[in-house]
Rosetta silent file (secondary structure, phi, psi, omega in degrees, C-alpha in Angstrom):
SEQUENCE: XXXXXXXXXXXXXXXXXXXXXXXXXXXXXXXXXXXXXXXXXXXXXXXXXXXXXXXXXXXXXXXXXXXXXXXXXXXXXXXXXXXXXXXXXXXXXXXXXXXXXXXXXXXXXXXXXXXXXXXXXXXXXXXXXXXXXXXXXXXXXXXXXXXXXXXXXXXXXXXXXXXXXXXXXXXXXXXXXXXXXXXXXXXXXXXXXXXXXXXXXXXXXXXXXXXXXXXXXXXXXXXXXXXXXXXXXXXXXXXXXXXXXXXXXXXXXXXXXXXXXXXXXXXXXXXXXXXXXXXXXXXXXXXXXXXX
SCORE:     score description
SCORE:     0.000 S_00000001
   1 L     0.000  -38.641  175.635   -8.643   78.491   -2.484 S_00000001
   2 H   -63.431  -31.494  178.961   -8.300   78.630    1.228 S_00000001
   3 H   -66.856  -26.357 -178.857   -7.198   74.988    1.210 S_00000001
   4 H   -85.575  -39.455 -178.123   -4.297   75.933   -1.117 S_00000001
   5 H   -75.951  -49.362 -176.542   -3.242   79.116    0.637 S_00000001
   6 L  -129.858   73.508  177.104   -3.658   78.104    4.311 S_00000001
   7 L   -65.377  143.791  177.793   -4.100   74.345    4.517 S_00000001
   8 L  -116.451    8.274 -176.342   -4.977   72.935    7.932 S_00000001
   9 L   -62.770  -25.835  179.103   -4.627   69.235    7.204 S_00000001
  10 L   -80.603  -11.428  178.351   -1.339   69.106    9.155 S_00000001
  11 L   -82.574  136.630 -179.416   -2.936   70.446   12.276 S_00000001
  12 L  -136.764  122.159 -176.607   -4.158   68.064   14.906 S_00000001
  13 L   -83.875  161.173  178.032   -5.994   69.106   18.084 S_00000001
  14 H   -69.059  -31.252 -176.583   -5.689   67.386   21.401 S_00000001
  15 H   -65.605  -32.031  176.609   -9.419   66.641   21.513 S_00000001
  16 H   -62.959  -47.932  179.012   -9.036   64.469   18.360 S_00000001
  17 H   -65.077  -37.748 -179.298   -6.430   62.288   19.931 S_00000001
  18 H   -67.443  -36.595  177.489   -8.451   62.056   23.186 S_00000001
  19 H   -66.146  -43.729  179.383  -11.523   60.929   21.280 S_00000001
  20 H   -65.137  -37.762  178.849   -9.646   58.315   19.356 S_00000001
  21 H   -85.299   -7.737 -179.712   -7.913   56.980   22.468 S_00000001
  22 L    58.355   41.714 -179.921  -11.078   57.206   24.508 S_00000001
  23 L   -68.580  130.979 -178.496   -9.158   59.195   27.163 S_00000001
  24 L    84.395    2.913 -176.864  -11.193   59.779   30.317 S_00000001
  25 L   -77.984  119.095 -178.175  -13.835   57.259   29.455 S_00000001
  26 L   -90.110  143.193  175.344  -14.957   55.647   32.758 S_00000001
  27 L   -65.724  154.969 -178.915  -16.348   52.118   32.906 S_00000001
  28 L   -70.728  146.961 -178.437  -20.012   51.612   33.564 S_00000001
  29 L   -69.887  -28.620 -178.691  -21.110   51.057   37.168 S_00000001
  30 L  -133.162  149.916  177.034  -23.288   48.062   36.099 S_00000001
  31 L   -78.074  145.276  176.525  -23.106   45.475   33.310 S_00000001
  32 L    79.576   17.595  179.074  -25.754   45.456   30.676 S_00000001
  33 L   -73.139  160.129 -177.635  -26.809   49.086   30.842 S_00000001
  34 L   -75.050  122.917 -178.035  -28.447   50.771   27.934 S_00000001
  35 L  -124.530   27.300 -176.664  -25.872   52.190   25.478 S_00000001
  36 L   -65.314  -28.438  179.889  -28.116   52.936   22.539 S_00000001
  37 L   -96.129    3.424 -179.856  -27.205   56.622   22.566 S_00000001
  38 L   -90.005  166.873  178.467  -23.459   56.108   23.036 S_00000001
  39 L   -80.816  178.904 -179.079  -20.924   56.028   20.306 S_00000001
  40 E   -84.842  133.814  174.399  -19.135   52.963   18.798 S_00000001
  41 L   -69.015  119.897  177.308  -16.178   51.558   20.514 S_00000001
  42 H   -66.527  -40.531 -175.588  -13.079   51.893   18.378 S_00000001
  43 H   -75.189  -26.855  176.024  -11.047   49.354   20.168 S_00000001
  44 H   -64.227  -34.354 -179.600  -13.723   46.660   19.956 S_00000001
  45 H   -67.244  -25.229 -178.233  -13.609   46.704   16.204 S_00000001
  46 L  -106.829   10.130  174.227   -9.922   45.800   16.249 S_00000001
  47 L    72.370   27.900 -178.194  -10.358   43.291   19.194 S_00000001
  48 L  -122.203   19.903  178.905   -8.435   45.300   21.860 S_00000001
  49 L   -86.804  127.227 -174.316  -11.168   46.502   24.199 S_00000001
  50 L  -106.078    7.188 -178.834  -10.421   45.387   27.754 S_00000001
  51 L   -95.153   -9.839  176.625  -13.582   46.739   29.427 S_00000001
  52 H    50.080 -123.401 -176.620  -15.869   43.949   28.162 S_00000001
  53 H   -73.944  -13.299 -176.572  -19.499   44.545   29.452 S_00000001
  54 H   -96.525    8.413  177.840  -18.495   47.645   31.410 S_00000001
  55 L   -70.777  129.359 -178.534  -17.402   49.588   28.318 S_00000001
  56 L   -73.915   -5.739 -179.942  -19.395   52.842   28.028 S_00000001
  57 L  -105.949  163.050 -176.419  -19.392   52.598   24.211 S_00000001
  58 E   -81.254  141.274  177.102  -21.381   50.231   21.963 S_00000001
  59 L  -103.330  101.643 -176.345  -19.806   47.024   20.795 S_00000001
  60 L   -99.950  128.889 -178.337  -21.068   46.524   17.247 S_00000001
  61 L  -111.966  148.209 -179.388  -20.631   43.247   15.425 S_00000001
  62 L   -78.177  -13.363 -176.662  -21.093   42.705   11.700 S_00000001
  63 L   -84.495   -2.810  177.970  -23.003   39.413   12.031 S_00000001
  64 L   -92.427  120.924 -174.290  -26.198   41.131   13.382 S_00000001
  65 L  -122.853   -7.432 -179.678  -28.605   41.727   10.623 S_00000001
  66 L  -123.413  141.382  179.757  -32.011   41.882   12.449 S_00000001
  67 E   -72.680  137.593  177.980  -33.189   44.523   14.942 S_00000001
  68 L   -74.799  124.148  178.339  -33.936   43.065   18.445 S_00000001
  69 H   -68.892  -27.762  179.602  -37.730   43.206   19.013 S_00000001
  70 H   -79.532  -32.192  174.433  -37.254   43.307   22.802 S_00000001
  71 H   -66.038  -29.075  173.973  -34.914   46.313   22.484 S_00000001
  72 H   -64.599  -27.623  177.916  -37.616   48.128   20.624 S_00000001
  73 L   -96.508   -0.622 -176.541  -39.802   47.855   23.714 S_00000001
  74 L    74.125   26.070 -177.000  -36.951   48.628   26.086 S_00000001
  75 L  -120.101    7.108  178.140  -36.902   45.126   27.602 S_00000001
  76 L   -77.167  126.109 -178.247  -33.695   43.593   26.280 S_00000001
  77 L  -108.316    4.620 -175.048  -31.397   42.667   29.124 S_00000001
  78 L   -87.014  -19.799 -179.891  -28.505   41.146   27.168 S_00000001
  79 H    63.204 -127.747 -178.782  -26.849   44.367   26.208 S_00000001
  80 H   -74.325  -14.397  179.543  -23.753   43.883   23.955 S_00000001
  81 H   -83.125   -4.081 -178.382  -24.179   40.114   24.301 S_00000001
  82 L   -68.816  138.714  177.671  -27.507   40.233   22.383 S_00000001
  83 L   -83.084    3.476  176.867  -27.327   38.495   18.979 S_00000001
  84 L  -117.336  166.983 -176.872  -29.567   41.123   17.384 S_00000001
  85 E   -73.821  143.502  172.226  -29.094   44.774   16.530 S_00000001
  86 L  -111.044   62.051  178.506  -29.766   47.513   19.110 S_00000001
  87 L  -156.696  148.043 -176.454  -30.438   50.307   16.613 S_00000001
  88 L   -88.544   98.598 -179.869  -33.534   51.513   14.837 S_00000001
  89 L  -127.168  112.609 -173.958  -33.107   50.546   11.184 S_00000001
  90 H   -66.246  -22.589 -178.044  -36.290   50.078    9.152 S_00000001
  91 H   -81.824   -8.986 -175.487  -34.490   47.942    6.568 S_00000001
  92 H  -126.082   24.762  175.591  -33.359   45.409    9.218 S_00000001
  93 L   -73.720  153.710  176.817  -36.600   45.085   11.229 S_00000001
  94 L   -63.646  162.951 -178.656  -37.931   41.655   12.166 S_00000001
  95 E   -77.348  141.817  177.998  -40.581   40.081    9.967 S_00000001
  96 L   -68.466  123.714 -176.358  -44.217   40.761   10.767 S_00000001
  97 H   -65.787  -40.847 -171.231  -45.831   37.747   12.401 S_00000001
  98 H   -73.656  -33.808 -179.855  -49.359   38.413   11.228 S_00000001
  99 H   -72.797  -34.511  179.730  -48.301   39.070    7.598 S_00000001
 100 H   -76.256  -26.454 -176.767  -46.148   35.946    7.546 S_00000001
 101 H   -91.776  -49.073 -174.852  -48.800   33.768    9.154 S_00000001
 102 H  -108.917    3.890 -178.918  -52.114   35.097    7.703 S_00000001
 103 L    59.908   28.667  179.964  -50.770   37.057    4.716 S_00000001
 104 L  -159.055  138.257  177.702  -52.467   40.175    6.033 S_00000001
 105 L  -137.207  120.574 -178.267  -51.638   42.932    8.507 S_00000001
 106 L   -90.523    3.070  176.107  -54.223   45.556    9.421 S_00000001
 107 L   -88.980  110.324 -171.033  -51.860   47.866   11.118 S_00000001
 108 L   -68.042  -25.819 -178.906  -51.242   50.725    8.754 S_00000001
 109 L  -105.314   29.236 -177.885  -48.159   51.935   10.763 S_00000001
 110 L   -59.903  120.644 -177.890  -46.655   48.469   11.239 S_00000001
 111 L   -80.712  -11.458 -176.034  -42.903   48.909   11.836 S_00000001
 112 L   -87.215  166.216 -174.102  -42.051   45.267   10.929 S_00000001
 113 E   -81.997  138.145  175.668  -41.175   43.990    7.475 S_00000001
 114 L  -108.720   99.979 -175.105  -43.851   42.580    5.212 S_00000001
 115 L   -96.292  133.157 -179.704  -42.038   40.028    3.053 S_00000001
 116 L   -66.459  125.878  179.133  -43.706   38.559    0.039 S_00000001
 117 H   -59.859  -32.314  178.559  -44.102   34.746    0.581 S_00000001
 118 H   -62.761  -28.540 -177.081  -43.177   34.113   -3.100 S_00000001
 119 H   -77.062  -14.722  176.166  -39.791   35.679   -2.530 S_00000001
 120 H   -79.263  -19.941 -175.030  -39.010   33.102    0.241 S_00000001
 121 L   -80.984  125.482  179.159  -39.409   30.171   -2.137 S_00000001
 122 L   -94.596  163.012  177.438  -36.035   29.321   -3.710 S_00000001
 123 E   -67.808  144.678 -177.158  -35.460   27.549   -7.007 S_00000001
 124 L   -78.942  116.557  177.709  -35.435   23.753   -6.906 S_00000001
 125 H   -62.350  -29.983 -179.366  -31.868   22.471   -7.393 S_00000001
 126 H   -74.876  -38.043  177.655  -33.089   19.121   -8.660 S_00000001
 127 H   -66.720  -38.383  178.289  -35.376   20.690  -11.269 S_00000001
 128 H   -66.350  -28.064  178.137  -32.531   22.999  -12.419 S_00000001
 129 H   -73.942  -27.404  178.657  -30.420   19.792  -12.778 S_00000001
 130 L   145.269  -32.089 -174.697  -32.999   18.211  -15.055 S_00000001
 131 L  -153.639  138.092  173.965  -35.523   16.233  -12.982 S_00000001
 132 L  -127.545  123.783 -174.707  -37.422   16.546   -9.663 S_00000001
 133 L   -72.388  -18.283 -179.657  -39.269   13.477   -8.299 S_00000001
 134 L   -76.025  -22.097  177.733  -41.705   15.671   -6.305 S_00000001
 135 H    67.346 -138.266  178.600  -43.193   17.170   -9.415 S_00000001
 136 H   -70.519  -14.393  178.868  -45.834   19.832   -8.860 S_00000001
 137 H   -90.394   11.792 -179.298  -45.897   19.049   -5.146 S_00000001
 138 L   -75.375  143.992 -177.215  -42.372   20.242   -4.590 S_00000001
 139 L   -86.264    0.620  174.119  -42.040   22.992   -2.043 S_00000001
 140 L   -98.479  173.575 -178.118  -39.397   24.733   -4.121 S_00000001
 141 E   -89.971  135.773  177.432  -39.971   26.763   -7.263 S_00000001
 142 L  -107.213  112.830 -178.659  -39.839   25.077  -10.710 S_00000001
 143 L  -113.202  124.262 -177.071  -38.732   27.539  -13.367 S_00000001
 144 L   -81.511  129.641  175.714  -38.717   26.377  -16.980 S_00000001
 145 L  -135.901  167.102 -178.287  -35.588   27.445  -18.885 S_00000001
 146 L  -102.633  124.551 -179.277  -34.026   26.644  -22.253 S_00000001
 147 E   -75.917  149.855  174.323  -30.724   24.691  -22.059 S_00000001
 148 L   -82.041  113.102 -177.669  -27.722   25.730  -24.017 S_00000001
 149 H   -69.963  -32.097  173.615  -27.077   22.853  -26.433 S_00000001
 150 H   -62.632  -41.338  179.239  -23.438   23.969  -26.907 S_00000001
 151 H   -71.948  -34.319  176.205  -22.779   23.697  -23.243 S_00000001
 152 H   -66.424  -33.885  177.080  -24.460   20.291  -23.056 S_00000001
 153 H   -68.261  -25.917  177.166  -22.326   19.207  -25.958 S_00000001
 154 L   145.236  -27.296 -175.879  -19.222   20.185  -24.124 S_00000001
 155 L  -155.113  139.582  175.536  -18.342   23.947  -24.794 S_00000001
 156 L  -127.546  123.763 -175.325  -20.136   27.250  -25.082 S_00000001
 157 L   -73.012  -24.787 -177.602  -18.187   30.161  -26.570 S_00000001
 158 L   -78.902  -19.930  179.224  -20.493   32.782  -24.856 S_00000001
 159 H    62.546 -138.021 -178.504  -19.584   31.594  -21.374 S_00000001
 160 H   -68.656  -13.584 -179.126  -21.494   33.199  -18.501 S_00000001
 161 H   -91.122   11.042  179.316  -23.055   35.767  -20.878 S_00000001
 162 L   -66.585  140.549 -179.672  -24.953   33.091  -22.759 S_00000001
 163 L   -79.129  -15.424  176.481  -28.740   33.829  -23.032 S_00000001
 164 L   -96.589  169.096 -174.522  -29.485   30.123  -22.481 S_00000001
 165 E   -88.141  139.590  169.796  -29.033   28.168  -19.235 S_00000001
 166 L  -103.815  105.890 -174.826  -25.936   26.213  -18.355 S_00000001
 167 L   -69.893  158.914  175.823  -27.106   23.363  -16.145 S_00000001
 168 L  -108.383  130.157 -174.799  -25.175   22.103  -13.184 S_00000001
 169 L   -94.812  -13.526 -178.137  -24.639   18.341  -13.074 S_00000001
 170 L   -73.145  155.796 -179.529  -23.385   17.813   -9.533 S_00000001
 171 L   -71.270  131.544  175.129  -25.827   16.462   -7.033 S_00000001
 172 L   -66.051  152.216  178.462  -27.456   18.978   -4.685 S_00000001
 173 L   -77.531  137.590  178.730  -26.778   18.696   -0.991 S_00000001
 174 L   -70.285  142.267  179.777  -29.606   17.289    1.051 S_00000001
 175 L   -82.622  115.799 -179.237  -31.257   19.695    3.445 S_00000001
 176 L   -72.053  -30.406 -178.772  -30.818   18.352    6.994 S_00000001
 177 L  -100.726   69.907  178.573  -33.450   20.695    8.454 S_00000001
 178 L   -79.840  128.784 -176.507  -36.455   19.551    6.415 S_00000001
 179 L   -85.614  -18.944 -177.479  -39.581   21.048    7.751 S_00000001
 180 L   -87.894    5.361 -179.762  -41.916   18.568    6.155 S_00000001
 181 L   -75.653  124.982 -179.707  -40.551   15.541    7.910 S_00000001
 182 L   -82.967  126.787 -179.526  -43.106   14.047   10.289 S_00000001
 183 L   -84.010  146.216 -179.494  -41.820   13.039   13.654 S_00000001
 184 L   -64.403  137.927 -177.083  -42.836    9.618   15.041 S_00000001
 185 L  -125.719  155.473 -179.407  -45.740    9.769   17.464 S_00000001
 186 L   -75.458  140.854 -178.335  -47.112    7.355   19.944 S_00000001
 187 E  -122.878  127.940  178.246  -50.235    5.312   18.899 S_00000001
 188 L   -79.197  130.556  179.299  -52.526    3.738   21.466 S_00000001
 189 L   -80.414   -2.418 -178.453  -53.182    0.035   20.676 S_00000001
 190 L   -97.252  -56.647 -176.399  -56.552    0.158   22.396 S_00000001
 191 L  -103.327  -10.160  177.867  -58.375    3.198   20.895 S_00000001
 192 L    76.961   10.121  178.546  -55.971    3.909   17.977 S_00000001
 193 L   -86.608  161.211 -178.198  -55.533    7.588   18.864 S_00000001
 194 E   -91.518  152.495  170.221  -52.288    9.423   18.719 S_00000001
 195 L   102.413   -2.011  176.843  -50.318   10.941   21.614 S_00000001
 196 L  -158.040  159.661  177.176  -50.476    8.245   24.384 S_00000001
 197 L   -86.694  175.675  177.522  -49.777    4.598   25.109 S_00000001
 198 H   -69.513  -25.681  178.791  -52.264    1.946   26.064 S_00000001
 199 H   -70.749  -16.895 -179.923  -51.092    2.154   29.654 S_00000001
 200 H  -118.051   17.253 -178.150  -52.406    5.753   29.777 S_00000001
 201 L   -84.217  123.391 -175.664  -55.551    5.402   27.743 S_00000001
 202 L   -78.137   -4.520  176.950  -58.562    6.755   29.623 S_00000001
 203 L   -84.589  -11.743  173.978  -60.945    4.634   27.569 S_00000001
 204 L   -82.332  161.129  176.701  -59.789    1.560   29.545 S_00000001
 205 L   -67.750  148.192 -176.205  -61.230    0.614   32.925 S_00000001
 206 H   -61.302  -37.843 -179.757  -59.263    2.197   35.791 S_00000001
 207 H   -63.332  -45.904 -179.681  -58.484   -1.208   37.249 S_00000001
 208 H   -65.866  -37.164 -176.552  -57.059   -2.600   33.934 S_00000001
 209 H   -68.741  -43.388  175.084  -55.112    0.618   33.309 S_00000001
 210 H   -62.548  -39.364  176.287  -53.485    0.543   36.764 S_00000001
 211 H   -63.716  -36.449  179.614  -52.660   -3.127   36.407 S_00000001
 212 H   -70.573  -34.863  176.370  -51.006   -2.530   33.113 S_00000001
 213 H   -67.327  -36.372  173.861  -48.943    0.295   34.557 S_00000001
 214 H   -62.041  -42.103  179.000  -47.823   -2.062   37.361 S_00000001
 215 H   -67.220  -36.971 -179.447  -46.743   -4.715   34.823 S_00000001
 216 H   -73.975  -36.459  176.710  -44.882   -2.156   32.709 S_00000001
 217 H   -69.638  -26.871  179.682  -43.165   -0.688   35.675 S_00000001
 218 H   -68.842  -28.876 -178.556  -42.147   -4.188   36.894 S_00000001
 219 H   -71.153  -25.454 -176.855  -40.145   -4.770   33.701 S_00000001
 220 L  -107.828    9.394 -178.885  -37.867   -1.814   34.406 S_00000001
 221 L  -117.102  137.420  175.603  -37.643   -2.143   38.185 S_00000001
 222 L   -58.914  155.381 -178.542  -35.231   -4.443   40.030 S_00000001
 223 L   -63.873  137.191 -179.901  -36.641   -7.403   41.817 S_00000001
 224 L    95.088  -13.949 -179.010  -37.853   -6.609   45.300 S_00000001
 225 L   -82.347  141.270 -179.646  -38.509   -2.877   44.663 S_00000001
 226 L   -66.375  146.385  178.465  -42.009   -1.662   45.417 S_00000001
 227 L   -74.234  161.181 -179.249  -44.151   -0.724   42.294 S_00000001
 228 L  -145.618  141.501  177.271  -44.947    2.870   41.681 S_00000001
 229 L   -77.381 -175.877  179.929  -47.601    4.625   39.565 S_00000001
 230 L   -68.386  -35.323 -177.337  -46.941    7.346   37.067 S_00000001
 231 L   -75.657  -17.151 -177.437  -47.427   10.159   39.575 S_00000001
 232 L  -101.027   -2.178  178.911  -44.959    8.492   42.018 S_00000001
 233 L   -71.768  127.360 -177.873  -42.243    7.844   39.400 S_00000001
 234 L   -66.755  140.597 -179.304  -39.290   10.190   40.129 S_00000001
 235 L   -69.841  -29.351  178.686  -38.630   12.723   37.358 S_00000001
 236 L  -110.080  105.492 -178.289  -34.865   12.374   37.682 S_00000001
 237 H   -65.278  -16.258 -178.831  -33.776    8.675   37.633 S_00000001
 238 H   -74.950  -24.664  176.212  -30.348    9.600   38.986 S_00000001
 239 H  -124.719   73.738 -179.270  -31.953   10.651   42.342 S_00000001
 240 L   -70.490  149.960  179.698  -34.839    8.215   42.998 S_00000001
 241 L   -97.454  138.785 -178.717  -37.188    8.879   45.875 S_00000001
 242 L   -84.909  123.214  178.048  -37.773    6.222   48.476 S_00000001
 243 L  -128.463  153.245 -177.778  -41.495    5.470   48.935 S_00000001
 244 L   -84.119  173.800 -179.719  -43.360    2.953   51.009 S_00000001
 245 L   -64.403  145.907 -179.321  -45.651    0.223   49.709 S_00000001
 246 L   -80.045  150.076  174.517  -48.959    1.361   48.147 S_00000001
 247 L   -72.639  146.623  175.778  -52.373    0.590   49.585 S_00000001
 248 L   -66.691  153.886 -176.066  -54.536   -1.810   47.593 S_00000001
 249 H   -62.123  -23.708  179.696  -57.134   -0.183   45.386 S_00000001
 250 H   -66.858  -24.941 -178.357  -59.975   -1.635   47.513 S_00000001
 251 H   -98.274    1.297 -178.023  -59.014    0.702   50.375 S_00000001
 252 L   -87.889  131.682  176.407  -58.509    3.804   48.144 S_00000001
 253 E  -115.267  125.256  178.358  -61.361    6.397   48.215 S_00000001
 254 L   -77.514  130.627 -176.837  -61.684    8.894   45.394 S_00000001
 255 L   -84.145   -2.894  176.779  -62.329   12.371   46.777 S_00000001
 256 L   -84.923  -53.078 -177.889  -64.142   13.381   43.553 S_00000001
 257 L  -109.145   -2.119 -178.938  -66.912   10.821   43.398 S_00000001
 258 L    59.617   27.119  177.783  -66.429    9.273   46.919 S_00000001
 259 L  -106.051  153.705 -178.213  -66.234    5.824   45.449 S_00000001
 260 E   -94.951  157.028  173.520  -63.636    3.170   46.262 S_00000001
 261 L   109.784   -2.320 -179.442  -61.349    1.339   43.926 S_00000001
 262 L  -157.975  160.977  176.655  -59.492    4.184   42.090 S_00000001
 263 L   -88.361  165.715 -176.373  -57.555    7.362   42.765 S_00000001
 264 H   -69.275  -34.775  178.412  -58.911   10.809   42.040 S_00000001
 265 H   -70.576   -9.796  176.950  -56.475   11.436   39.163 S_00000001
 266 H  -109.916   11.832 -176.945  -57.905    8.338   37.491 S_00000001
 267 L   -74.287  130.480 -178.551  -61.516    9.236   38.036 S_00000001
 268 L   -99.208    2.537 -177.593  -63.662    9.091   34.850 S_00000001
 269 L   -92.517   -3.214  176.655  -66.690   10.855   36.333 S_00000001
 270 L    95.492  170.370 -178.177  -65.351   14.410   36.109 S_00000001
 271 L   -76.372  -18.690 -179.598  -64.531   17.086   38.645 S_00000001
 272 L  -106.596   26.876  177.161  -68.138   17.668   39.634 S_00000001
 273 H   -67.643  -24.092 -176.231  -68.981   14.044   40.390 S_00000001
 274 H   -69.458  -20.168 -175.719  -69.249   14.747   44.092 S_00000001
 275 H   -77.335  -22.756  179.976  -72.434   16.850   43.458 S_00000001
 276 L   -73.387  -41.712  179.302  -74.441   13.835   42.236 S_00000001
 277 L  -149.434   79.259 -168.487  -74.152   11.763   45.349 S_00000001
 278 L   -78.468  -10.031 -175.234  -71.820   13.417   47.858 S_00000001
 279 L  -100.835    4.983  179.013  -72.769   11.167   50.884 S_00000001
 280 H   -63.026  -51.952 -177.331  -71.863    7.790   49.296 S_00000001
 281 H   -65.038  -38.008  179.446  -68.306    7.758   50.456 S_00000001
 282 H   -66.237  -36.532 -177.936  -69.175    9.155   53.888 S_00000001
 283 H   -70.899  -38.524  179.484  -71.825    6.467   54.476 S_00000001
 284 H   -65.438  -40.160  179.750  -69.426    3.704   53.492 S_00000001
 285 H   -64.384  -39.386  178.500  -66.756    5.042   55.876 S_00000001
 286 H   -63.731  -42.294 -179.309  -69.377    5.237   58.672 S_00000001
 287 H   -66.282  -39.254  177.974  -70.559    1.696   58.092 S_00000001
 288 H   -65.217  -39.869 -178.961  -66.972    0.350   58.149 S_00000001
 289 H   -69.726  -29.970  178.867  -66.255    2.172   61.373 S_00000001
 290 H   -74.221  -39.926  179.615  -69.450    0.771   63.013 S_00000001
 291 H   -68.937  -32.599  179.512  -68.662   -2.721   61.934 S_00000001
 292 L   -73.651    0.000    0.000  -65.138   -2.480   63.202 S_00000001
């Protein structure tokens, strides 16, 4: 009754205009400050905010669907540039790592989402088309349905409301990000193990291994350049480091086992080899000095 007798819809206060126009809003002193308790910027939603990172209001985007796990701990430094939500919404929390990995979470007050693994499996597009070559080993779900014979013949009067399935005959698109594709790995031709070449196989003798590294490096090195081992190869080929010629292996003394003929990083006796006979290398050096 009051709305009919004395309507106030035509009245507009100055504070309403000031809030809409953000009158008096001062920019932030530093970029990336926490604005979780501030309001939403009206001008950012229409693309006309000129304060960028110094705006005192929140810049909310519609493409953010997951809450930032670092913001929950107060450690997110991206501010408005973060690609995740900076608001506490239980329906948009990240997935629980333990429930996704081990299918069990013992935290009764876990704030993260527990998603059923069966719900992540989508229907196989090839099986829905009629045939899947993977069979029971397919990583997608195979659901048996009854085909509509009228649709297969050419026309179904029920349309989308038919209780039977209308198959799709176009070829499904191949998934470029296939998780089950195995990446090629290096295989050692000496021991047959994965993960290293024969030039870095520790089951070879140190002398043979170093000699093979020299020969491999010589294939990719210009003539006249000194050879280099793996530890002396520059990490950035655009800025090579100049190194002098290497000493022959007969003059090299391993500081781990005090034996000559190999470097310490190629020693096969372990880090505690010096405890077995620590005076071997010292005696050899003393004898050489006496003879000289």
